[in-house]
PDB file of C-alpha atoms in Angstrom:
ATOM      1  CA  MET A   7      63.276 -33.697  11.258  1.00  0.00           C
ATOM      2  CA  VAL A   8      60.477 -33.164   8.867  1.00  0.00           C
ATOM      3  CA  LEU A   9      62.391 -33.685   5.754  1.00  0.00           C
ATOM      4  CA  ASP A  10      63.925 -37.025   7.171  1.00  0.00           C
ATOM      5  CA  ARG A  11      60.462 -38.385   8.016  1.00  0.00           C
ATOM      6  CA  PHE A  12      59.301 -37.217   4.702  1.00  0.00           C
ATOM      7  CA  GLU A  13      61.958 -39.135   2.928  1.00  0.00           C
ATOM      8  CA  ASP A  14      61.337 -42.233   4.940  1.00  0.00           C
ATOM      9  CA  ARG A  15      57.693 -42.335   3.791  1.00  0.00           C
ATOM     10  CA  ILE A  16      58.741 -41.814   0.194  1.00  0.00           C
ATOM     11  CA  ASP A  17      61.105 -44.624   0.349  1.00  0.00           C
ATOM     12  CA  GLU A  18      58.557 -46.802   2.015  1.00  0.00           C
ATOM     13  CA  VAL A  19      55.786 -46.274  -0.510  1.00  0.00           C
ATOM     14  CA  GLU A  20      58.541 -46.743  -3.289  1.00  0.00           C
ATOM     15  CA  ARG A  21      59.497 -50.199  -1.922  1.00  0.00           C
ATOM     16  CA  THR A  22      55.961 -51.223  -1.621  1.00  0.00           C
ATOM     17  CA  ILE A  23      55.006 -50.464  -5.179  1.00  0.00           C
ATOM     18  CA  LYS A  24      57.965 -52.128  -6.505  1.00  0.00           C
ATOM     19  CA  GLU A  25      56.989 -55.313  -4.839  1.00  0.00           C
ATOM     20  CA  MET A  26      53.426 -54.944  -6.122  1.00  0.00           C
ATOM     21  CA  ALA A  27      54.733 -54.341  -9.716  1.00  0.00           C
ATOM     22  CA  ILE A  28      56.858 -57.502  -9.426  1.00  0.00           C
ATOM     23  CA  ASP A  29      53.779 -59.582  -8.665  1.00  0.00           C
ATOM     24  CA  ILE A  30      51.452 -58.178 -11.205  1.00  0.00           C
ATOM     25  CA  THR A  31      54.140 -58.555 -14.099  1.00  0.00           C
ATOM     26  CA  THR A  32      54.714 -62.233 -13.099  1.00  0.00           C
ATOM     27  CA  GLY A  33      52.123 -63.996 -15.350  1.00  0.00           C
ATOM     28  CA  THR A  34      51.914 -67.002 -13.226  1.00  0.00           C
ATOM     29  CA  PHE A  35      51.068 -65.070 -10.217  1.00  0.00           C
ATOM     30  CA  VAL A  36      48.014 -63.469 -11.785  1.00  0.00           C
ATOM     31  CA  ASP A  37      46.866 -66.488 -13.805  1.00  0.00           C
ATOM     32  CA  LYS A  38      46.843 -68.876 -10.889  1.00  0.00           C
ATOM     33  CA  LEU A  39      44.829 -66.709  -8.673  1.00  0.00           C
ATOM     34  CA  SER A  40      41.068 -66.024  -8.362  1.00  0.00           C
ATOM     35  CA  PRO A  41      39.896 -62.428  -7.972  1.00  0.00           C
ATOM     36  CA  GLU A  42      39.282 -63.109  -4.353  1.00  0.00           C
ATOM     37  CA  GLN A  43      42.735 -64.576  -3.855  1.00  0.00           C
ATOM     38  CA  MET A  44      44.317 -61.684  -5.782  1.00  0.00           C
ATOM     39  CA  TRP A  45      42.687 -59.101  -3.451  1.00  0.00           C
ATOM     40  CA  GLU A  46      43.655 -61.166  -0.444  1.00  0.00           C
ATOM     41  CA  SER A  47      47.310 -61.177  -1.632  1.00  0.00           C
ATOM     42  CA  MET A  48      47.295 -57.369  -2.451  1.00  0.00           C
ATOM     43  CA  GLU A  49      45.078 -55.984   0.343  1.00  0.00           C
ATOM     44  CA  ASP A  50      47.604 -55.072   3.009  1.00  0.00           C
ATOM     45  CA  ARG A  51      49.842 -53.454   0.435  1.00  0.00           C
ATOM     46  CA  VAL A  52      47.032 -51.549  -1.252  1.00  0.00           C
ATOM     47  CA  ARG A  53      45.841 -50.199   2.164  1.00  0.00           C
ATOM     48  CA  LEU A  54      49.504 -49.457   3.207  1.00  0.00           C
ATOM     49  CA  VAL A  55      49.985 -47.391  -0.096  1.00  0.00           C
ATOM     50  CA  GLY A  56      46.832 -45.587   0.295  1.00  0.00           C
ATOM     51  CA  ASP A  57      47.800 -44.582   3.841  1.00  0.00           C
ATOM     52  CA  LEU A  58      51.226 -43.578   2.774  1.00  0.00           C
ATOM     53  CA  VAL A  59      50.163 -41.424  -0.084  1.00  0.00           C
ATOM     54  CA  ASN A  60      47.665 -39.668   2.158  1.00  0.00           C
ATOM     55  CA  GLU A  61      50.577 -38.985   4.743  1.00  0.00           C
ATOM     56  CA  LEU A  62      52.850 -37.761   1.918  1.00  0.00           C
ATOM     57  CA  ARG A  63      49.977 -35.288   0.892  1.00  0.00           C
ATOM     58  CA  GLU A  64      50.112 -33.751   4.450  1.00  0.00           C
ATOM     59  CA  TYR A  65      53.921 -33.299   4.037  1.00  0.00           C
ATOM     60  CA  LEU A  66      53.447 -31.723   0.664  1.00  0.00           C
ATOM     61  CA  TYR A  67      50.918 -29.261   1.922  1.00  0.00           C
ATOM     62  CA  LEU A  68      53.467 -28.169   4.517  1.00  0.00           C
ATOM     63  CA  LEU A  69      56.400 -28.005   2.225  1.00  0.00           C
ATOM     64  CA  LYS A  70      54.760 -26.607  -0.926  1.00  0.00           C
ATOM     65  CA  PRO A  71      51.481 -24.855   0.112  1.00  0.00           C
ATOM     66  CA  GLU A  72      51.173 -22.950  -3.065  1.00  0.00           C
ATOM     67  CA  ARG A  73      50.754 -26.339  -5.011  1.00  0.00           C
ATOM     68  CA  VAL A  74      47.794 -27.557  -2.784  1.00  0.00           C
ATOM     69  CA  PRO A  75      45.412 -27.961  -5.790  1.00  0.00           C
ATOM     70  CA  SER A  76      47.940 -29.880  -7.900  1.00  0.00           C
ATOM     71  CA  ILE A  77      48.738 -32.114  -4.830  1.00  0.00           C
ATOM     72  CA  GLN A  78      44.965 -32.840  -4.288  1.00  0.00           C
ATOM     73  CA  ARG A  79      44.556 -33.791  -7.802  1.00  0.00           C
ATOM     74  CA  TYR A  80      47.434 -36.367  -7.640  1.00  0.00           C
ATOM     75  CA  VAL A  81      46.172 -38.034  -4.449  1.00  0.00           C
ATOM     76  CA  THR A  82      42.562 -37.926  -5.414  1.00  0.00           C
ATOM     77  CA  GLY A  83      43.384 -39.649  -8.688  1.00  0.00           C
ATOM     78  CA  ILE A  84      45.542 -42.310  -7.009  1.00  0.00           C
ATOM     79  CA  ASN A  85      42.937 -43.051  -4.313  1.00  0.00           C
ATOM     80  CA  GLU A  86      40.216 -43.438  -7.018  1.00  0.00           C
ATOM     81  CA  LEU A  87      42.159 -45.951  -8.949  1.00  0.00           C
ATOM     82  CA  LEU A  88      42.942 -47.904  -5.773  1.00  0.00           C
ATOM     83  CA  SER A  89      39.293 -48.045  -4.942  1.00  0.00           C
ATOM     84  CA  LEU A  90      38.433 -49.211  -8.369  1.00  0.00           C
ATOM     85  CA  PHE A  91      40.954 -52.074  -8.141  1.00  0.00           C
ATOM     86  CA  GLU A  92      39.359 -53.151  -4.896  1.00  0.00           C
ATOM     87  CA  GLU A  93      35.822 -52.731  -6.208  1.00  0.00           C
ATOM     88  CA  THR A  94      36.478 -54.857  -9.222  1.00  0.00           C
ATOM     89  CA  LEU A  95      37.980 -57.746  -7.263  1.00  0.00           C
ATOM     90  CA  ARG A  96      35.317 -57.632  -4.572  1.00  0.00           C
ATOM     91  CA  SER A  97      32.326 -57.178  -6.771  1.00  0.00           C
ATOM     92  CA  ASP A  98      29.244 -58.908  -5.231  1.00  0.00           C
ATOM     93  CA  GLU A  99      28.223 -60.079  -8.740  1.00  0.00           C
ATOM     94  CA  GLY A 100      31.333 -62.374  -8.891  1.00  0.00           C
ATOM     95  CA  SER A 101      34.419 -61.409 -10.718  1.00  0.00           C
ATOM     96  CA  THR A 102      35.502 -63.147 -13.827  1.00  0.00           C
ATOM     97  CA  GLN A 103      39.033 -63.592 -15.457  1.00  0.00           C
ATOM     98  CA  ASP A 104      38.269 -60.568 -17.551  1.00  0.00           C
ATOM     99  CA  ASP A 105      37.482 -58.606 -14.480  1.00  0.00           C
ATOM    100  CA  LEU A 106      40.807 -59.821 -12.932  1.00  0.00           C
ATOM    101  CA  ASN A 107      42.657 -58.631 -16.018  1.00  0.00           C
ATOM    102  CA  GLU A 108      40.882 -55.290 -15.967  1.00  0.00           C
ATOM    103  CA  SER A 109      41.661 -54.655 -12.303  1.00  0.00           C
ATOM    104  CA  VAL A 110      45.317 -55.693 -12.809  1.00  0.00           C
ATOM    105  CA  GLU A 111      45.477 -53.004 -15.517  1.00  0.00           C
ATOM    106  CA  LYS A 112      43.876 -50.489 -13.208  1.00  0.00           C
ATOM    107  CA  LEU A 113      46.546 -51.360 -10.589  1.00  0.00           C
ATOM    108  CA  ARG A 114      49.331 -51.151 -13.159  1.00  0.00           C
ATOM    109  CA  GLN A 115      48.187 -47.638 -14.075  1.00  0.00           C
ATOM    110  CA  THR A 116      47.988 -46.698 -10.530  1.00  0.00           C
ATOM    111  CA  LEU A 117      51.568 -47.819  -9.935  1.00  0.00           C
ATOM    112  CA  VAL A 118      52.728 -45.499 -12.865  1.00  0.00           C
ATOM    113  CA  ASP A 119      50.752 -42.669 -11.275  1.00  0.00           C
ATOM    114  CA  ILE A 120      52.317 -43.365  -7.907  1.00  0.00           C
ATOM    115  CA  THR A 121      55.764 -43.419  -9.444  1.00  0.00           C
ATOM    116  CA  GLU A 122      55.121 -39.952 -10.968  1.00  0.00           C
ATOM    117  CA  PHE A 123      53.878 -38.853  -7.579  1.00  0.00           C
ATOM    118  CA  ILE A 124      57.094 -40.063  -5.923  1.00  0.00           C
ATOM    119  CA  SER A 125      59.212 -37.971  -8.344  1.00  0.00           C
ATOM    120  CA  PHE A 126      57.084 -34.991  -7.358  1.00  0.00           C
ATOM    121  CA  CYS A 127      57.612 -35.646  -3.839  1.00  0.00           C
ATOM    122  CA  ARG A 128      61.399 -35.982  -4.243  1.00  0.00           C
ATOM    123  CA  MET A 129      61.268 -32.627  -6.131  1.00  0.00           C
ATOM    124  CA  VAL A 130      59.462 -30.943  -3.365  1.00  0.00           C
ATOM    125  CA  LYS A 131      61.913 -32.348  -0.859  1.00  0.00           C
ATOM    126  CA  THR A 132      64.789 -30.956  -2.740  1.00  0.00           C
ATOM    127  CA  GLU A 133      62.978 -27.627  -3.518  1.00  0.00           C
ATOM    128  CA  PRO A 134      60.536 -26.745  -0.769  1.00  0.00           C
ATOM    129  CA  SER A 135      58.923 -23.320  -0.781  1.00  0.00           C
ATOM    130  CA  GLU A 136      61.268 -20.544   0.146  1.00  0.00           C
ATOM    131  CA  THR A 137      59.337 -19.822   3.240  1.00  0.00           C
ATOM    132  CA  ILE A 138      59.407 -23.350   4.517  1.00  0.00           C
ATOM    133  CA  ASN A 139      63.097 -23.680   3.679  1.00  0.00           C
ATOM    134  CA  GLU A 140      63.979 -20.495   5.648  1.00  0.00           C
ATOM    135  CA  ILE A 141      62.087 -22.047   8.628  1.00  0.00           C
ATOM    136  CA  LEU A 142      63.739 -25.417   8.306  1.00  0.00           C
ATOM    137  CA  VAL A 143      67.230 -23.592   8.190  1.00  0.00           C
ATOM    138  CA  LEU A 144      66.242 -21.661  11.323  1.00  0.00           C
ATOM    139  CA  ARG A 145      65.268 -24.961  13.126  1.00  0.00           C
ATOM    140  CA  ALA A 146      68.383 -26.654  12.045  1.00  0.00           C
ATOM    141  CA  ASN A 147      70.526 -23.530  13.314  1.00  0.00           C
ATOM    142  CA  GLN A 148      68.890 -23.653  16.643  1.00  0.00           C
ATOM    143  CA  ALA A 149      69.915 -27.319  16.949  1.00  0.00           C
ATOM    144  CA  THR A 150      73.503 -26.688  16.189  1.00  0.00           C
ATOM    145  CA  ASP A 151      76.181 -23.966  16.899  1.00  0.00           C
ATOM    146  CA  ALA A 152      75.379 -22.278  13.597  1.00  0.00           C
ATOM    147  CA  PRO A 153      75.045 -18.434  13.838  1.00  0.00           C
ATOM    148  CA  PRO A 154      71.604 -17.184  14.862  1.00  0.00           C
ATOM    149  CA  MET A 155      69.231 -15.547  12.373  1.00  0.00           C
ATOM    150  CA  THR A 156      69.685 -11.753  12.082  1.00  0.00           C
ATOM    151  CA  GLN A 157      66.826  -9.505  12.629  1.00  0.00           C
ATOM    152  CA  GLU A 158      66.901  -8.618   8.874  1.00  0.00           C
ATOM    153  CA  LYS A 159      66.556 -12.263   7.959  1.00  0.00           C
ATOM    154  CA  MET A 160      63.769 -12.680  10.566  1.00  0.00           C
ATOM    155  CA  ARG A 161      61.988  -9.737   8.906  1.00  0.00           C
ATOM    156  CA  ARG A 162      62.365 -11.328   5.484  1.00  0.00           C
ATOM    157  CA  LEU A 163      61.058 -14.682   6.893  1.00  0.00           C
ATOM    158  CA  GLY A 164      58.115 -12.880   8.436  1.00  0.00           C
ATOM    159  CA  ASP A 165      57.304 -11.507   4.870  1.00  0.00           C
ATOM    160  CA  LEU A 166      57.647 -14.921   3.356  1.00  0.00           C
ATOM    161  CA  VAL A 167      55.299 -16.300   5.886  1.00  0.00           C
ATOM    162  CA  SER A 168      52.651 -13.717   5.130  1.00  0.00           C
ATOM    163  CA  ASP A 169      53.104 -14.359   1.388  1.00  0.00           C
ATOM    164  CA  ALA A 170      52.681 -18.152   1.962  1.00  0.00           C
ATOM    165  CA  GLN A 171      49.514 -17.609   4.089  1.00  0.00           C
ATOM    166  CA  ALA A 172      48.042 -15.525   1.235  1.00  0.00           C
ATOM    167  CA  SER A 173      48.797 -18.375  -1.279  1.00  0.00           C
ATOM    168  CA  THR A 174      47.231 -20.996   1.051  1.00  0.00           C
ATOM    169  CA  GLU A 175      44.082 -18.964   1.410  1.00  0.00           C
ATOM    170  CA  GLU A 176      43.886 -18.542  -2.407  1.00  0.00           C
ATOM    171  CA  SER A 177      44.380 -22.343  -2.863  1.00  0.00           C
ATOM    172  CA  THR A 178      41.719 -23.078  -0.237  1.00  0.00           C
ATOM    173  CA  GLU A 179      39.263 -20.594  -2.039  1.00  0.00           C
ATOM    174  CA  LEU A 180      40.031 -22.237  -5.329  1.00  0.00           C
ATOM    175  CA  LEU A 181      39.322 -25.766  -4.089  1.00  0.00           C
ATOM    176  CA  ALA A 182      36.006 -24.586  -2.544  1.00  0.00           C
ATOM    177  CA  LYS A 183      35.211 -22.918  -5.835  1.00  0.00           C
ATOM    178  CA  MET A 184      35.899 -26.122  -7.734  1.00  0.00           C
ATOM    179  CA  GLY A 185      33.680 -28.072  -5.463  1.00  0.00           C
ATOM    180  CA  SER A 186      30.933 -25.713  -5.990  1.00  0.00           C
ATOM    181  CA  GLN A 187      31.302 -25.831  -9.704  1.00  0.00           C
ATOM    182  CA  LEU A 188      31.375 -29.730  -9.726  1.00  0.00           C
ATOM    183  CA  GLU A 189      28.149 -29.681  -7.641  1.00  0.00           C
ATOM    184  CA  ALA A 190      26.486 -27.391 -10.211  1.00  0.00           C
ATOM    185  CA  VAL A 191      27.657 -29.805 -13.182  1.00  0.00           C
ATOM    186  CA  ARG A 192      26.311 -32.671 -11.110  1.00  0.00           C
ATOM    187  CA  ALA A 193      22.909 -30.986 -10.586  1.00  0.00           C
ATOM    188  CA  GLU A 194      22.677 -30.081 -14.258  1.00  0.00           C
ATOM    189  CA  TYR A 195      23.570 -33.669 -15.290  1.00  0.00           C
ATOM    190  CA  GLU A 196      20.843 -35.119 -12.946  1.00  0.00           C
ATOM    191  CA  ARG A 197      18.291 -32.600 -14.307  1.00  0.00           C
ATOM    192  CA  LEU A 198      19.158 -33.660 -18.000  1.00  0.00           C
ATOM    193  CA  LEU A 199      19.112 -37.326 -17.095  1.00  0.00           C
ATOM    194  CA  TYR A 200      15.662 -36.917 -15.480  1.00  0.00           C
ATOM    195  CA  SER A 201      14.353 -34.924 -18.497  1.00  0.00           C
ATOM    196  CA  LEU A 202      15.717 -37.711 -20.902  1.00  0.00           C
ATOM    197  CA  LYS A 203      14.054 -40.516 -18.843  1.00  0.00           C
ATOM    198  CA  LYS A 204      10.679 -38.535 -18.892  1.00  0.00           C
ATOM    199  CA  MET A 205      10.916 -38.214 -22.753  1.00  0.00           C
ATOM    200  CA  GLU A 206      11.522 -41.804 -23.150  1.00  0.00           C
ATOM    201  CA  GLU A 207       8.530 -42.897 -21.103  1.00  0.00           C
TER     202      GLU A 207
END
């Protein structure tokens, strides 16, 4: 069942970040490792957490389609922090102890964000969108001896599905609009930067 698989993934990412939190709060663990050794000890778990967070995102899209923009912001922020952690430790210029401390702090912040994300996931599991909840109930009824859905309930479900589709389309349009606005801001930034460099020459 979708909710069971969703819960399994939530539990798995929670177990993994608890292990990571124990490691980075143990001073001797961090102090005795070089940046390269630190990355080697964390790499598999960092990759696993990233994969699990991305998988949870897909469940969230399904269970709470009207929250697509919020979900995407959560996941993008977490992935960016995980990438910064990796980049700092694997810098070609050679990482120092200060770099290591900075990357550990980034990882600590990431774990805090993931903990908040897990709470959000559990909330969604308990309170999925009405449309999705109705569909899940229908599937559960089909797998048991529970009374079948009445025509009235089916009509209501059809209305809910239509409303959910409209919300999803609006969310998709919003994400596309946000992307266009960011591109415009980036273009303006690059134009101003170019002008500034020309003035300094």
